[in-house]
Amino acid sequence: MPQMHRQLKITKLFRKGANTRQTEDYEELQQVQKLEEKLREKQNELFQIQRNNCRRKTAPPKPKSKDSEFVKPQKIILTTSVEILKKNVELMSMLTGVEVQSYVADDHCCVVFHMHHKSDTFVKHGLRIDMHSDGNEISKSTMPVGFNLIAVIGEFDKITRPRCLGAIRRALVAYYDRLHQYDALKDFLNVEANMFKKLDGSYIEISFSVQSRDEEDEQIQATLMLDYRVYDVRPKTFCFMENENLQDVMEILMQQCLAFKKKPLKKAFKEAFMDDIGQYRLVQHVGVRREEEQQRRPKRFRPNKNDYNNDDTFLPEDCSDQSDGQCSE
């Protein structure tokens, strides 16, 4: 029994010694790993320093400009804001058709109206408003002939108000719309049409001949008068010039002309007097078309320059024996 007890103590001592050795080895391994990590970090730092030094050596030095001045950010922001404001003003003038070209306090204000109707050239009109009279007096104007500017601005206290400028632009659009309708009707029908400008708008007279479908031999000469206001693109009123032949058929013709209240001149005239809807229709064009005049006009004989066989020379034997100085044909 004493021997067994002694063997157990020896075994325990061996086990304790082995465990102590394992613990010491593990701690040494951890220290080695920490040292290796620190070594890698130092190597990376050294590599970064060497790479930065190589970059500085290879990269060319930046030129130092002595003349360049530092621009404050406030100036950059201000310049950008001004450019954006200019673009917004151009966009508004394009959409509204109204542009304030120049303005000087207590002196003048110049306003330009841009027209966007169909035209071969770019059309615009301007006003110079005297600001000494509280902005209610026009010193210069480039409005079209016959445009009733006084009737438009008479409805407002000040010309410089946006509503007044918008009303002038709207009246100009209506003015050119009436001119376009008038030209389209005149080119389409080639009738006698006269436009007269009045203070309260435009006044159009159209002279043409009509004939009843029941009485083929009877032709009536009629003159249609259309009256417009400054903002109208359709006639406010229309009537026929007094004529003895029109007394009996005046009501019928007025009924046929109701289309002028709803449609442009060309379509309304075609529907009223050319589509055989009403009792009277257009039978005679007063005036001759330019194309027909050119066709009727005899063409002047011109020798062909490229025709080298053209025998168009003067020969004495082609003349007659008479002394009148004329050649025979």
Tab-separated table of C-alpha atoms in Angstrom:
chain	number	residue	atom	x	y	z
A	1	MET	CA	0.000	0.000	0.000
A	2	PRO	CA	2.741	2.505	0.753
A	3	GLN	CA	4.261	1.785	-2.684
A	4	MET	CA	0.948	2.425	-4.469
A	5	HIS	CA	0.568	5.746	-2.729
A	6	ARG	CA	4.094	6.759	-3.726
A	7	GLN	CA	3.422	5.946	-7.453
A	8	LEU	CA	0.325	8.125	-7.510
A	9	LYS	CA	2.269	11.122	-6.209
A	10	ILE	CA	4.940	10.663	-8.853
A	11	THR	CA	2.287	10.494	-11.619
A	12	LYS	CA	0.649	13.692	-10.379
A	13	LEU	CA	3.985	15.446	-10.336
A	14	PHE	CA	4.646	14.439	-13.968
A	15	ARG	CA	1.216	15.702	-15.025
A	16	LYS	CA	1.703	19.038	-13.310
A	17	GLY	CA	5.044	19.485	-14.984
A	18	ALA	CA	3.576	18.740	-18.427
A	19	ASN	CA	0.691	21.232	-17.996
A	20	THR	CA	3.059	23.988	-16.887
A	21	ARG	CA	5.185	23.430	-19.952
A	22	GLN	CA	2.184	23.625	-22.300
A	23	THR	CA	1.022	26.930	-20.788
A	24	GLU	CA	4.432	28.522	-21.154
A	25	ASP	CA	4.682	27.413	-24.811
A	26	TYR	CA	1.256	28.949	-25.658
A	27	GLU	CA	2.203	32.305	-24.148
A	28	GLU	CA	5.429	32.352	-26.124
A	29	LEU	CA	3.516	31.674	-29.373
A	30	GLN	CA	1.176	34.605	-28.709
A	31	GLN	CA	4.111	36.926	-28.118
A	32	VAL	CA	5.722	35.759	-31.361
A	33	GLN	CA	2.501	36.447	-33.311
A	34	LYS	CA	2.204	39.940	-31.829
A	35	LEU	CA	5.767	40.707	-32.763
A	36	GLU	CA	5.139	39.483	-36.322
A	37	GLU	CA	2.063	41.761	-36.660
A	38	LYS	CA	4.049	44.776	-35.438
A	39	LEU	CA	6.766	43.922	-37.927
A	40	ARG	CA	4.253	43.832	-40.796
A	41	GLU	CA	2.830	47.224	-39.771
A	42	LYS	CA	6.278	48.755	-39.700
A	43	GLN	CA	7.059	47.261	-43.107
A	44	ASN	CA	3.831	48.734	-44.543
A	45	GLU	CA	4.642	52.155	-43.118
A	46	LEU	CA	8.109	51.957	-44.614
A	47	PHE	CA	6.649	50.969	-47.978
A	48	GLN	CA	4.216	53.925	-47.959
A	49	ILE	CA	7.026	56.350	-47.120
A	50	GLN	CA	9.216	54.984	-49.920
A	51	ARG	CA	6.337	55.154	-52.443
A	52	ASN	CA	5.519	58.766	-51.558
A	53	ASN	CA	9.181	59.704	-51.953
A	54	CYS	CA	9.248	58.084	-55.410
A	55	ARG	CA	6.113	59.995	-56.438
A	56	ARG	CA	7.598	63.309	-55.432
A	57	LYS	CA	10.757	62.573	-57.378
A	58	THR	CA	8.992	61.443	-60.596
A	59	ALA	CA	6.120	63.993	-60.640
A	60	PRO	CA	6.998	67.357	-62.265
A	61	PRO	CA	6.773	70.347	-59.975
A	62	LYS	CA	3.630	72.454	-60.319
A	63	PRO	CA	4.270	75.906	-61.751
A	64	LYS	CA	3.641	78.628	-59.284
A	65	SER	CA	1.658	81.361	-61.019
A	66	LYS	CA	2.428	84.714	-59.517
A	67	ASP	CA	-0.206	86.589	-61.540
A	68	SER	CA	-3.142	84.384	-60.547
A	69	GLU	CA	-5.344	85.968	-57.940
A	70	PHE	CA	-7.531	84.155	-55.525
A	71	VAL	CA	-11.203	84.406	-56.430
A	72	LYS	CA	-13.516	84.577	-53.519
A	73	PRO	CA	-16.368	82.048	-53.488
A	74	GLN	CA	-18.857	84.907	-53.153
A	75	LYS	CA	-17.929	86.162	-56.630
A	76	ILE	CA	-18.342	82.712	-58.138
A	77	ILE	CA	-21.768	82.324	-56.566
A	78	LEU	CA	-22.799	85.804	-57.726
A	79	THR	CA	-21.681	85.146	-61.316
A	80	THR	CA	-23.574	81.855	-61.417
A	81	SER	CA	-26.699	83.518	-60.032
A	82	VAL	CA	-26.542	86.270	-62.663
A	83	GLU	CA	-26.195	83.729	-65.485
A	84	ILE	CA	-29.144	81.730	-64.172
A	85	LEU	CA	-31.184	84.930	-63.890
A	86	LYS	CA	-30.366	85.861	-67.500
A	87	LYS	CA	-31.507	82.446	-68.717
A	88	ASN	CA	-34.732	82.758	-66.748
A	89	VAL	CA	-35.377	86.216	-68.216
A	90	GLU	CA	-34.771	84.913	-71.752
A	91	LEU	CA	-37.121	82.009	-71.112
A	92	MET	CA	-39.831	84.305	-69.753
A	93	SER	CA	-39.489	86.701	-72.701
A	94	MET	CA	-39.766	83.758	-75.104
A	95	LEU	CA	-42.858	82.369	-73.373
A	96	THR	CA	-44.663	85.661	-72.736
A	97	GLY	CA	-43.324	87.606	-75.726
A	98	VAL	CA	-42.588	90.651	-73.520
A	99	GLU	CA	-39.045	91.757	-72.644
A	100	VAL	CA	-37.883	94.763	-70.623
A	101	GLN	CA	-34.831	95.730	-72.643
A	102	SER	CA	-33.628	98.599	-70.461
A	103	TYR	CA	-34.762	100.453	-67.369
A	104	VAL	CA	-33.399	103.595	-65.746
A	105	ALA	CA	-35.115	104.861	-62.621
A	106	ASP	CA	-36.859	108.226	-63.080
A	107	ASP	CA	-35.784	108.305	-66.735
A	108	HIS	CA	-37.136	105.699	-69.158
A	109	CYS	CA	-38.187	102.085	-69.660
A	110	CYS	CA	-37.874	100.251	-72.996
A	111	VAL	CA	-40.181	97.280	-73.597
A	112	VAL	CA	-39.886	94.931	-76.600
A	113	PHE	CA	-42.735	92.710	-77.831
A	114	HIS	CA	-41.595	89.581	-79.685
A	115	MET	CA	-44.051	88.213	-82.258
A	116	HIS	CA	-44.111	84.475	-82.950
A	117	HIS	CA	-46.496	84.335	-85.922
A	118	LYS	CA	-45.572	82.827	-89.283
A	119	SER	CA	-43.329	85.275	-91.092
A	120	ASP	CA	-40.277	85.305	-93.323
A	121	THR	CA	-38.521	87.667	-90.925
A	122	PHE	CA	-38.340	87.993	-87.157
A	123	VAL	CA	-40.865	90.664	-86.097
A	124	LYS	CA	-40.710	92.668	-82.892
A	125	HIS	CA	-42.116	96.016	-81.752
A	126	GLY	CA	-40.968	98.354	-79.011
A	127	LEU	CA	-42.123	101.092	-76.665
A	128	ARG	CA	-40.094	103.724	-74.860
A	129	ILE	CA	-41.967	104.828	-71.752
A	130	ASP	CA	-41.090	108.111	-70.065
A	131	MET	CA	-40.757	107.496	-66.321
A	132	HIS	CA	-40.914	111.215	-65.435
A	133	SER	CA	-44.690	111.066	-65.828
A	134	ASP	CA	-45.110	108.094	-63.461
A	135	GLY	CA	-44.707	105.651	-66.332
A	136	ASN	CA	-47.830	106.691	-68.211
A	137	GLU	CA	-46.457	108.492	-71.273
A	138	ILE	CA	-44.956	106.931	-74.410
A	139	SER	CA	-42.111	108.923	-75.940
A	140	LYS	CA	-41.319	106.540	-78.829
A	141	SER	CA	-43.137	103.637	-80.453
A	142	THR	CA	-42.514	101.164	-83.282
A	143	MET	CA	-46.009	99.696	-83.429
A	144	PRO	CA	-47.391	98.567	-86.828
A	145	VAL	CA	-49.346	101.000	-88.962
A	146	GLY	CA	-52.985	101.146	-87.953
A	147	PHE	CA	-52.534	99.433	-84.591
A	148	ASN	CA	-54.774	101.176	-82.066
A	149	LEU	CA	-52.421	101.497	-79.092
A	150	ILE	CA	-54.445	104.278	-77.453
A	151	ALA	CA	-57.510	102.041	-77.133
A	152	VAL	CA	-55.440	99.379	-75.352
A	153	ILE	CA	-53.560	101.548	-72.851
A	154	GLY	CA	-56.655	103.648	-72.106
A	155	GLU	CA	-58.028	100.833	-69.950
A	156	PHE	CA	-55.101	100.954	-67.477
A	157	ASP	CA	-53.700	103.513	-65.036
A	158	LYS	CA	-50.036	102.784	-65.835
A	159	ILE	CA	-48.448	101.390	-68.967
A	160	THR	CA	-45.653	99.689	-67.029
A	161	ARG	CA	-48.029	97.357	-65.218
A	162	PRO	CA	-47.741	93.702	-66.307
A	163	ARG	CA	-51.453	93.526	-67.142
A	164	CYS	CA	-51.155	96.487	-69.498
A	165	LEU	CA	-48.076	95.073	-71.241
A	166	GLY	CA	-49.822	91.711	-71.563
A	167	ALA	CA	-52.868	93.419	-73.091
A	168	ILE	CA	-50.667	95.169	-75.685
A	169	ARG	CA	-49.080	91.829	-76.575
A	170	ARG	CA	-52.523	90.198	-76.890
A	171	ALA	CA	-53.776	93.010	-79.135
A	172	LEU	CA	-50.688	92.638	-81.360
A	173	VAL	CA	-51.314	88.899	-81.709
A	174	ALA	CA	-54.930	89.583	-82.728
A	175	TYR	CA	-53.764	92.279	-85.171
A	176	TYR	CA	-51.414	89.916	-87.019
A	177	ASP	CA	-54.000	87.127	-86.915
A	178	ARG	CA	-56.477	89.375	-88.748
A	179	LEU	CA	-53.829	90.301	-91.307
A	180	HIS	CA	-53.040	86.624	-91.887
A	181	GLN	CA	-56.731	85.797	-92.396
A	182	TYR	CA	-57.132	88.724	-94.778
A	183	ASP	CA	-54.119	87.710	-96.907
A	184	ALA	CA	-55.222	84.063	-96.977
A	185	LEU	CA	-58.712	85.002	-98.192
A	186	LYS	CA	-57.393	87.407	-100.804
A	187	ASP	CA	-54.918	84.847	-102.193
A	188	PHE	CA	-57.536	82.090	-102.178
A	189	LEU	CA	-60.337	83.982	-103.915
A	190	ASN	CA	-58.579	86.882	-105.595
A	191	VAL	CA	-61.622	89.062	-104.981
A	192	GLU	CA	-61.667	92.781	-104.408
A	193	ALA	CA	-60.868	93.092	-100.718
A	194	ASN	CA	-59.888	96.266	-98.949
A	195	MET	CA	-58.793	96.662	-95.343
A	196	PHE	CA	-59.189	99.967	-93.570
A	197	LYS	CA	-57.769	100.735	-90.134
A	198	LYS	CA	-60.011	102.597	-87.719
A	199	LEU	CA	-59.527	103.790	-84.168
A	200	ASP	CA	-61.636	100.996	-82.701
A	201	GLY	CA	-60.118	98.093	-84.645
A	202	SER	CA	-59.900	96.856	-88.208
A	203	TYR	CA	-62.513	97.173	-90.904
A	204	ILE	CA	-62.597	94.876	-93.940
A	205	GLU	CA	-64.660	95.203	-97.104
A	206	ILE	CA	-65.024	92.277	-99.531
A	207	SER	CA	-66.691	92.859	-102.909
A	208	PHE	CA	-67.906	89.836	-104.876
A	209	SER	CA	-70.776	88.596	-107.062
A	210	VAL	CA	-73.339	86.003	-105.981
A	211	GLN	CA	-76.011	84.141	-107.880
A	212	SER	CA	-79.078	82.264	-106.743
A	213	ARG	CA	-79.339	78.577	-107.499
A	214	ASP	CA	-82.975	79.060	-108.510
A	215	GLU	CA	-82.423	82.010	-110.838
A	216	GLU	CA	-79.349	81.310	-112.899
A	217	ASP	CA	-79.460	84.511	-114.954
A	218	GLU	CA	-79.551	86.910	-112.034
A	219	GLN	CA	-76.238	88.025	-110.520
A	220	ILE	CA	-76.007	90.330	-107.542
A	221	GLN	CA	-73.024	92.477	-106.657
A	222	ALA	CA	-72.485	92.391	-102.881
A	223	THR	CA	-70.041	94.108	-100.536
A	224	LEU	CA	-69.531	92.444	-97.169
A	225	MET	CA	-68.262	94.695	-94.358
A	226	LEU	CA	-66.563	93.175	-91.298
A	227	ASP	CA	-65.772	95.185	-88.168
A	228	TYR	CA	-63.227	94.059	-85.534
A	229	ARG	CA	-62.157	95.329	-82.123
A	230	VAL	CA	-58.545	95.446	-80.975
A	231	TYR	CA	-58.626	91.995	-79.306
A	232	ASP	CA	-60.882	90.268	-81.854
A	233	VAL	CA	-59.843	87.586	-84.330
A	234	ARG	CA	-63.464	87.130	-85.443
A	235	PRO	CA	-65.627	90.068	-86.573
A	236	LYS	CA	-67.639	91.741	-83.846
A	237	THR	CA	-70.274	92.811	-86.365
A	238	PHE	CA	-70.797	92.277	-90.084
A	239	CYS	CA	-73.267	93.645	-92.606
A	240	PHE	CA	-73.717	94.263	-96.321
A	241	MET	CA	-73.419	97.624	-97.984
A	242	GLU	CA	-76.816	99.022	-98.932
A	243	ASN	CA	-77.791	98.122	-102.480
A	244	GLU	CA	-81.095	98.119	-104.343
A	245	ASN	CA	-80.573	94.553	-105.516
A	246	LEU	CA	-79.840	93.326	-101.979
A	247	GLN	CA	-82.993	94.624	-100.278
A	248	ASP	CA	-84.985	91.442	-100.876
A	249	VAL	CA	-82.174	88.974	-100.163
A	250	MET	CA	-80.419	90.774	-97.294
A	251	GLU	CA	-81.756	88.445	-94.590
A	252	ILE	CA	-80.789	85.317	-96.541
A	253	LEU	CA	-77.242	86.560	-97.087
A	254	MET	CA	-76.891	87.503	-93.420
A	255	GLN	CA	-77.920	83.973	-92.428
A	256	GLN	CA	-75.314	82.522	-94.785
A	257	CYS	CA	-72.607	84.711	-93.191
A	258	LEU	CA	-73.056	83.371	-89.648
A	259	ALA	CA	-69.968	81.211	-90.190
A	260	PHE	CA	-67.798	84.361	-90.073
A	261	LYS	CA	-68.485	84.550	-86.317
A	262	LYS	CA	-66.979	81.104	-85.680
A	263	LYS	CA	-64.368	80.376	-88.366
A	264	PRO	CA	-61.475	82.168	-90.075
A	265	LEU	CA	-62.218	84.276	-93.134
A	266	LYS	CA	-61.060	81.716	-95.687
A	267	LYS	CA	-63.029	78.786	-94.247
A	268	ALA	CA	-66.072	80.925	-93.459
A	269	PHE	CA	-66.260	82.406	-96.965
A	270	LYS	CA	-65.804	78.965	-98.543
A	271	GLU	CA	-68.576	77.495	-96.385
A	272	ALA	CA	-70.933	80.434	-96.929
A	273	PHE	CA	-70.636	80.999	-100.679
A	274	MET	CA	-68.735	78.081	-102.271
A	275	ASP	CA	-69.923	74.794	-100.706
A	276	ASP	CA	-73.502	75.164	-102.044
A	277	ILE	CA	-74.919	75.109	-98.528
A	278	GLY	CA	-76.831	78.365	-98.827
A	279	GLN	CA	-79.132	79.681	-101.518
A	280	TYR	CA	-76.573	82.103	-102.991
A	281	ARG	CA	-73.108	81.139	-104.154
A	282	LEU	CA	-70.057	82.882	-105.551
A	283	VAL	CA	-70.174	83.056	-109.336
A	284	GLN	CA	-67.677	85.697	-110.400
A	285	HIS	CA	-64.223	86.689	-109.264
A	286	VAL	CA	-63.803	90.406	-109.533
A	287	GLY	CA	-60.278	90.823	-110.796
A	288	VAL	CA	-57.904	88.507	-112.612
A	289	ARG	CA	-55.396	86.184	-110.995
A	290	ARG	CA	-51.768	86.963	-111.538
A	291	GLU	CA	-51.175	83.467	-112.868
A	292	GLU	CA	-53.891	83.927	-115.487
A	293	GLU	CA	-52.440	87.296	-116.461
A	294	GLN	CA	-49.064	85.717	-116.984
A	295	GLN	CA	-50.605	82.949	-119.074
A	296	ARG	CA	-52.554	85.403	-121.240
A	297	ARG	CA	-49.597	87.708	-121.722
A	298	PRO	CA	-47.789	86.807	-124.985
A	299	LYS	CA	-44.344	85.459	-124.403
A	300	ARG	CA	-41.489	87.464	-125.781
A	301	PHE	CA	-39.371	85.565	-128.269
A	302	ARG	CA	-35.829	85.089	-127.065
A	303	PRO	CA	-33.298	83.155	-129.120
A	304	ASN	CA	-31.687	80.213	-127.464
A	305	LYS	CA	-28.077	81.041	-126.708
A	306	ASN	CA	-27.061	77.402	-126.710
A	307	ASP	CA	-28.725	76.649	-130.046
A	308	TYR	CA	-25.885	77.141	-132.477
A	309	ASN	CA	-28.083	76.215	-135.477
A	310	ASN	CA	-30.446	79.074	-134.795
A	311	ASP	CA	-30.762	81.029	-138.035
A	312	ASP	CA	-31.846	84.323	-136.548
A	313	THR	CA	-29.428	86.598	-138.386
A	314	PHE	CA	-30.413	89.586	-140.533
A	315	LEU	CA	-30.361	88.970	-144.275
A	316	PRO	CA	-30.925	91.780	-146.808
A	317	GLU	CA	-32.869	89.517	-149.179
A	318	ASP	CA	-35.513	88.946	-146.489
A	319	CYS	CA	-36.502	92.602	-146.711
A	320	SER	CA	-39.193	93.738	-149.137
A	321	ASP	CA	-38.534	96.000	-152.057
A	322	GLN	CA	-40.500	98.797	-150.431
A	323	SER	CA	-38.601	101.533	-148.687
A	324	ASP	CA	-40.660	101.480	-145.501
A	325	GLY	CA	-37.734	99.952	-143.600
A	326	GLN	CA	-39.709	96.892	-142.438
A	327	CYS	CA	-38.828	93.267	-143.049
A	328	SER	CA	-41.312	90.692	-144.194
A	329	GLU	CA	-42.232	87.938	-141.794
